[in-house]
Short mmCIF file of C-alpha atoms in Angstrom, two decimals:
data_model
loop_
_atom_site.label_atom_id
_atom_site.label_comp_id
_atom_site.label_asym_id
_atom_site.label_seq_id
_atom_site.Cartn_x
_atom_site.Cartn_y
_atom_site.Cartn_z
CA MET Q 1 -28.41 -10.74 3.16
CA SER Q 2 -25.38 -12.56 4.43
CA ALA Q 3 -23.29 -11.45 7.38
CA ASP Q 4 -20.34 -9.20 7.00
CA PRO Q 5 -17.07 -10.98 5.91
CA PRO Q 6 -14.51 -11.09 8.63
CA PRO Q 7 -11.40 -8.87 8.04
CA ARG Q 8 -8.47 -10.60 6.66
CA THR Q 9 -5.74 -10.97 9.28
CA ALA Q 10 -3.00 -10.03 6.78
CA GLY Q 11 -4.63 -6.54 6.17
CA GLN Q 12 -5.14 -3.47 8.20
CA ASN Q 13 -8.60 -3.01 9.71
CA VAL Q 14 -10.31 0.10 11.23
CA SER Q 15 -13.71 0.72 12.55
CA ARG Q 16 -15.75 3.71 13.42
CA SER Q 17 -19.26 4.55 14.61
CA ALA Q 18 -21.61 6.08 12.00
CA ALA Q 19 -24.64 8.24 12.44
CA SER Q 20 -28.18 7.07 11.92
CA ALA Q 21 -29.26 6.72 8.16
CA PRO Q 22 -32.35 7.43 6.06
CA SER Q 23 -34.80 4.69 5.02
CA THR Q 24 -33.60 4.12 1.50
CA VAL Q 25 -31.50 0.98 0.94
CA PRO Q 26 -29.05 1.34 -2.10
CA SER Q 27 -27.32 -1.54 -3.77
CA PRO Q 28 -25.63 -3.77 -1.22
CA THR Q 29 -22.31 -3.73 -2.94
CA ARG Q 30 -20.68 -0.83 -4.91
CA SER Q 31 -17.22 -0.71 -6.52
CA ARG Q 32 -15.36 2.47 -7.44
CA GLY Q 33 -11.92 2.94 -8.92
CA SER Q 34 -9.84 0.36 -10.60
CA ASP Q 35 -6.79 -1.78 -10.06
CA ALA Q 36 -4.73 -0.64 -6.96
CA ASN Q 37 -7.08 2.27 -6.38
CA ALA Q 38 -10.16 0.14 -6.26
CA VAL Q 39 -12.63 0.66 -3.32
CA GLU Q 40 -15.49 -1.77 -2.71
CA VAL Q 41 -18.38 -0.51 -0.59
CA ARG Q 42 -20.37 -3.34 1.02
CA ARG Q 43 -23.72 -2.54 2.69
CA SER Q 44 -25.16 -4.80 5.45
CA THR Q 45 -28.58 -4.72 7.14
CA ARG Q 46 -26.82 -6.11 10.30
CA ARG Q 47 -24.84 -2.92 10.71
CA ARG Q 48 -26.66 -0.16 12.47
CA ARG Q 49 -24.02 2.54 13.35
CA THR Q 50 -20.54 1.19 12.76
CA VAL Q 51 -18.24 1.53 9.68
CA SER Q 52 -15.17 -0.46 9.14
CA ALA Q 53 -12.58 -0.89 6.43
CA TYR Q 54 -9.68 -3.25 5.53
CA ARG Q 55 -7.36 -4.10 2.67
CA GLU Q 56 -8.14 -7.12 0.58
CA GLY Q 57 -5.17 -7.56 -1.81
CA ASP Q 58 -5.09 -4.51 -4.00
CA ARG Q 59 -8.61 -3.53 -3.02
CA THR Q 60 -9.96 -1.61 -0.15
CA VAL Q 61 -13.25 -2.80 1.35
CA VAL Q 62 -15.47 -0.42 3.28
CA LEU Q 63 -18.33 -1.98 5.26
CA ILE Q 64 -21.27 0.36 6.00
CA PRO Q 65 -24.85 0.20 7.21
CA ALA Q 66 -27.32 -0.66 4.52
CA ARG Q 67 -29.45 2.39 5.12
CA MET Q 68 -26.73 4.91 4.80
CA SER Q 69 -27.20 7.69 2.25
CA GLU Q 70 -25.05 8.28 -0.79
CA ALA Q 71 -23.48 11.42 0.74
CA GLU Q 72 -22.72 9.72 3.97
CA GLU Q 73 -21.18 6.72 2.12
CA GLN Q 74 -18.84 9.05 0.22
CA ARG Q 75 -17.85 10.88 3.38
CA TRP Q 76 -17.19 7.66 5.32
CA VAL Q 77 -15.19 6.16 2.39
CA ARG Q 78 -12.84 9.18 2.61
CA VAL Q 79 -12.65 9.03 6.33
CA MET Q 80 -11.81 5.29 6.40
CA LEU Q 81 -9.24 5.52 3.61
CA GLU Q 82 -7.41 8.31 5.53
CA LYS Q 83 -7.55 6.18 8.74
CA LEU Q 84 -6.10 3.16 6.93
CA ALA Q 85 -3.26 5.24 5.36
CA ALA Q 86 -2.49 6.69 8.88
CA GLN Q 87 -2.60 3.17 10.41
CA GLU Q 88 -0.26 1.74 7.82
CA SER Q 89 2.19 4.62 8.06
CA LYS Q 90 2.69 3.88 11.76
CA ARG Q 91 3.55 0.21 11.22
CA MET Q 92 7.30 -0.45 11.23
CA LEU Q 93 8.80 -3.66 9.87
CA GLY Q 94 11.93 -5.05 11.49
CA ASP Q 95 14.64 -6.69 9.44
CA ALA Q 96 13.16 -10.16 10.01
CA GLU Q 97 9.73 -8.96 8.83
CA LEU Q 98 11.31 -7.12 5.92
CA ALA Q 99 12.99 -10.39 4.79
CA ALA Q 100 9.77 -12.28 5.07
CA ARG Q 101 8.04 -9.48 3.15
CA ALA Q 102 10.70 -9.85 0.45
CA GLU Q 103 10.18 -13.54 0.21
CA TRP Q 104 6.42 -13.11 -0.30
CA LEU Q 105 6.79 -10.33 -2.87
CA SER Q 106 9.24 -12.49 -4.87
CA GLY Q 107 6.76 -15.31 -4.87
CA GLN Q 108 3.89 -13.13 -5.77
CA TYR Q 109 5.31 -11.08 -8.51
CA LEU Q 110 8.62 -12.60 -9.62
CA GLY Q 111 7.80 -16.32 -9.61
CA GLY Q 112 10.01 -16.85 -6.53
CA ARG Q 113 13.13 -16.38 -8.67
CA ALA Q 114 14.60 -13.55 -6.64
CA ARG Q 115 16.12 -15.00 -3.46
CA PRO Q 116 18.18 -12.42 -1.47
CA ASP Q 117 20.54 -13.70 1.17
CA SER Q 118 19.96 -10.58 3.36
CA VAL Q 119 17.37 -7.90 3.58
CA ARG Q 120 17.81 -5.10 6.06
CA TRP Q 121 17.29 -1.42 6.93
CA VAL Q 122 20.27 1.01 6.88
CA THR Q 123 20.75 4.59 7.97
CA ASN Q 124 23.56 5.51 5.58
CA GLN Q 125 21.46 5.77 2.35
CA ASN Q 126 20.40 9.43 2.03
CA THR Q 127 20.59 9.66 -1.86
CA ARG Q 128 18.59 6.55 -2.80
CA TRP Q 129 15.57 4.76 -1.34
CA GLY Q 130 17.13 1.22 -1.66
CA SER Q 131 20.18 -0.59 -3.03
CA CYS Q 132 21.00 -4.15 -4.06
CA THR Q 133 24.33 -5.98 -4.52
CA PRO Q 134 23.51 -8.97 -6.75
CA ALA Q 135 26.96 -10.60 -6.21
CA GLU Q 136 26.34 -10.70 -2.46
CA GLY Q 137 22.59 -11.29 -2.71
CA SER Q 138 22.10 -8.36 -0.36
CA ILE Q 139 19.27 -5.76 -0.33
CA ARG Q 140 19.31 -2.59 1.81
CA LEU Q 141 16.46 -0.18 2.34
CA SER Q 142 16.83 3.41 3.54
CA HIS Q 143 15.44 4.10 6.98
CA ARG Q 144 13.69 7.09 5.44
CA LEU Q 145 11.01 4.75 4.05
CA GLN Q 146 10.02 3.78 7.59
CA GLY Q 147 6.61 5.21 8.26
CA MET Q 148 5.71 5.47 4.57
CA PRO Q 149 2.60 3.52 3.33
CA GLU Q 150 3.18 -0.22 3.01
CA TYR Q 151 2.62 -0.26 -0.81
CA VAL Q 152 5.50 2.22 -1.12
CA VAL Q 153 7.83 0.04 0.89
CA ASP Q 154 6.75 -3.02 -1.09
CA TYR Q 155 7.49 -1.24 -4.32
CA VAL Q 156 11.00 -0.33 -3.30
CA LEU Q 157 11.62 -3.76 -2.01
CA LEU Q 158 10.27 -5.35 -5.17
CA HIS Q 159 12.36 -2.98 -7.17
CA GLU Q 160 15.51 -4.14 -5.45
CA LEU Q 161 14.43 -7.81 -5.74
CA ALA Q 162 14.09 -7.34 -9.56
CA HIS Q 163 17.78 -6.17 -9.57
CA LEU Q 164 18.75 -9.63 -8.41
CA LEU Q 165 17.43 -10.88 -11.80
CA VAL Q 166 18.17 -7.80 -13.97
CA PRO Q 167 21.06 -5.45 -12.87
CA GLY Q 168 20.19 -2.36 -15.00
CA HIS Q 169 17.04 -0.24 -15.60
CA GLY Q 170 16.42 -1.44 -19.16
CA ARG Q 171 13.13 -2.51 -20.66
CA ARG Q 172 13.46 -6.09 -19.34
CA PHE Q 173 13.74 -4.72 -15.80
CA TRP Q 174 10.70 -2.55 -15.98
CA GLN Q 175 8.75 -5.42 -17.44
CA LEU Q 176 9.28 -7.39 -14.24
CA LEU Q 177 7.70 -4.57 -12.13
CA GLU Q 178 4.61 -4.37 -14.42
CA ALA Q 179 3.13 -7.29 -12.45
CA TYR Q 180 2.99 -4.97 -9.33
CA PRO Q 181 -0.19 -2.97 -9.65
CA ARG Q 182 0.95 -0.07 -7.54
CA THR Q 183 4.24 0.60 -9.29
CA GLU Q 184 3.11 3.98 -10.73
CA ARG Q 185 1.28 5.01 -7.63
CA ALA Q 186 4.42 4.29 -5.41
CA ARG Q 187 6.74 6.11 -7.82
CA GLY Q 188 4.37 9.07 -7.80
CA TYR Q 189 4.39 9.09 -4.01
CA LEU Q 190 8.16 9.04 -3.82
CA GLU Q 191 8.43 11.65 -6.39
CA GLY Q 192 6.02 13.88 -4.27
CA VAL Q 193 8.24 13.35 -1.29
CA VAL Q 194 11.29 14.47 -3.21
CA ALA Q 195 9.32 17.52 -4.67
CA ALA Q 196 8.10 18.50 -1.29
CA ALA Q 197 11.69 18.45 0.13
CA ARG Q 198 12.58 21.03 -2.46
CA LEU Q 199 10.07 23.52 -1.37
CA PRO Q 200 11.64 26.67 0.28
CA HIS Q 201 10.05 26.14 3.71
CA LEU Q 202 11.33 22.60 3.95
CA SER Q 203 14.74 21.29 4.23
CA GLY Q 204 16.39 20.13 0.93
CA SER Q 205 16.98 16.52 0.00
CA PRO Q 206 18.98 14.92 -2.85
CA ASP Q 207 17.16 13.55 -5.72
CA ASP Q 208 15.87 9.96 -5.29
CA GLN Q 209 15.06 7.87 -8.22
CA PRO Q 210 13.95 4.36 -7.33
#
């Protein structure tokens, strides 16, 4: 069996130590889920006790010892997904990184047609997640997004990039966002944040509709 593939430098990577495993050796590669939620489990005879995971595009790859049981595999997949999410939530992008991310997203999903003149964080947007002024070519993202998963920030950024091409929220606008595989997941995340803020034991927050 070939050696474990090196983690992609563009993704997030975490590693943990695993317990010893039984003697059975299931299939070396297993995929679960689909599209943005896909998880690929890769087994390796070279691994003895460690488990690691990283993002590969819209897929999460989890590397485990070949002799690990099915129950242990399921448990470690959950653990590693939680650790990746926590790691991503701590990563903060500065304005320069945000602008670079916008350029990449435009090229990846909008054919490079959306070219903002400025992309930056702002602290005065408490009723929306992001805003765009097409006449000025400027995009502003609310600081409240900082600390949220990267795919959520990417979605809001792509949403505002699409507004440079289509001002309103008509059918043509949403067709542009269909290329991004995590659109529905990101919208669901943001809707959950808003819903949680409405709970009695938490402070209220205005409605946000990206």
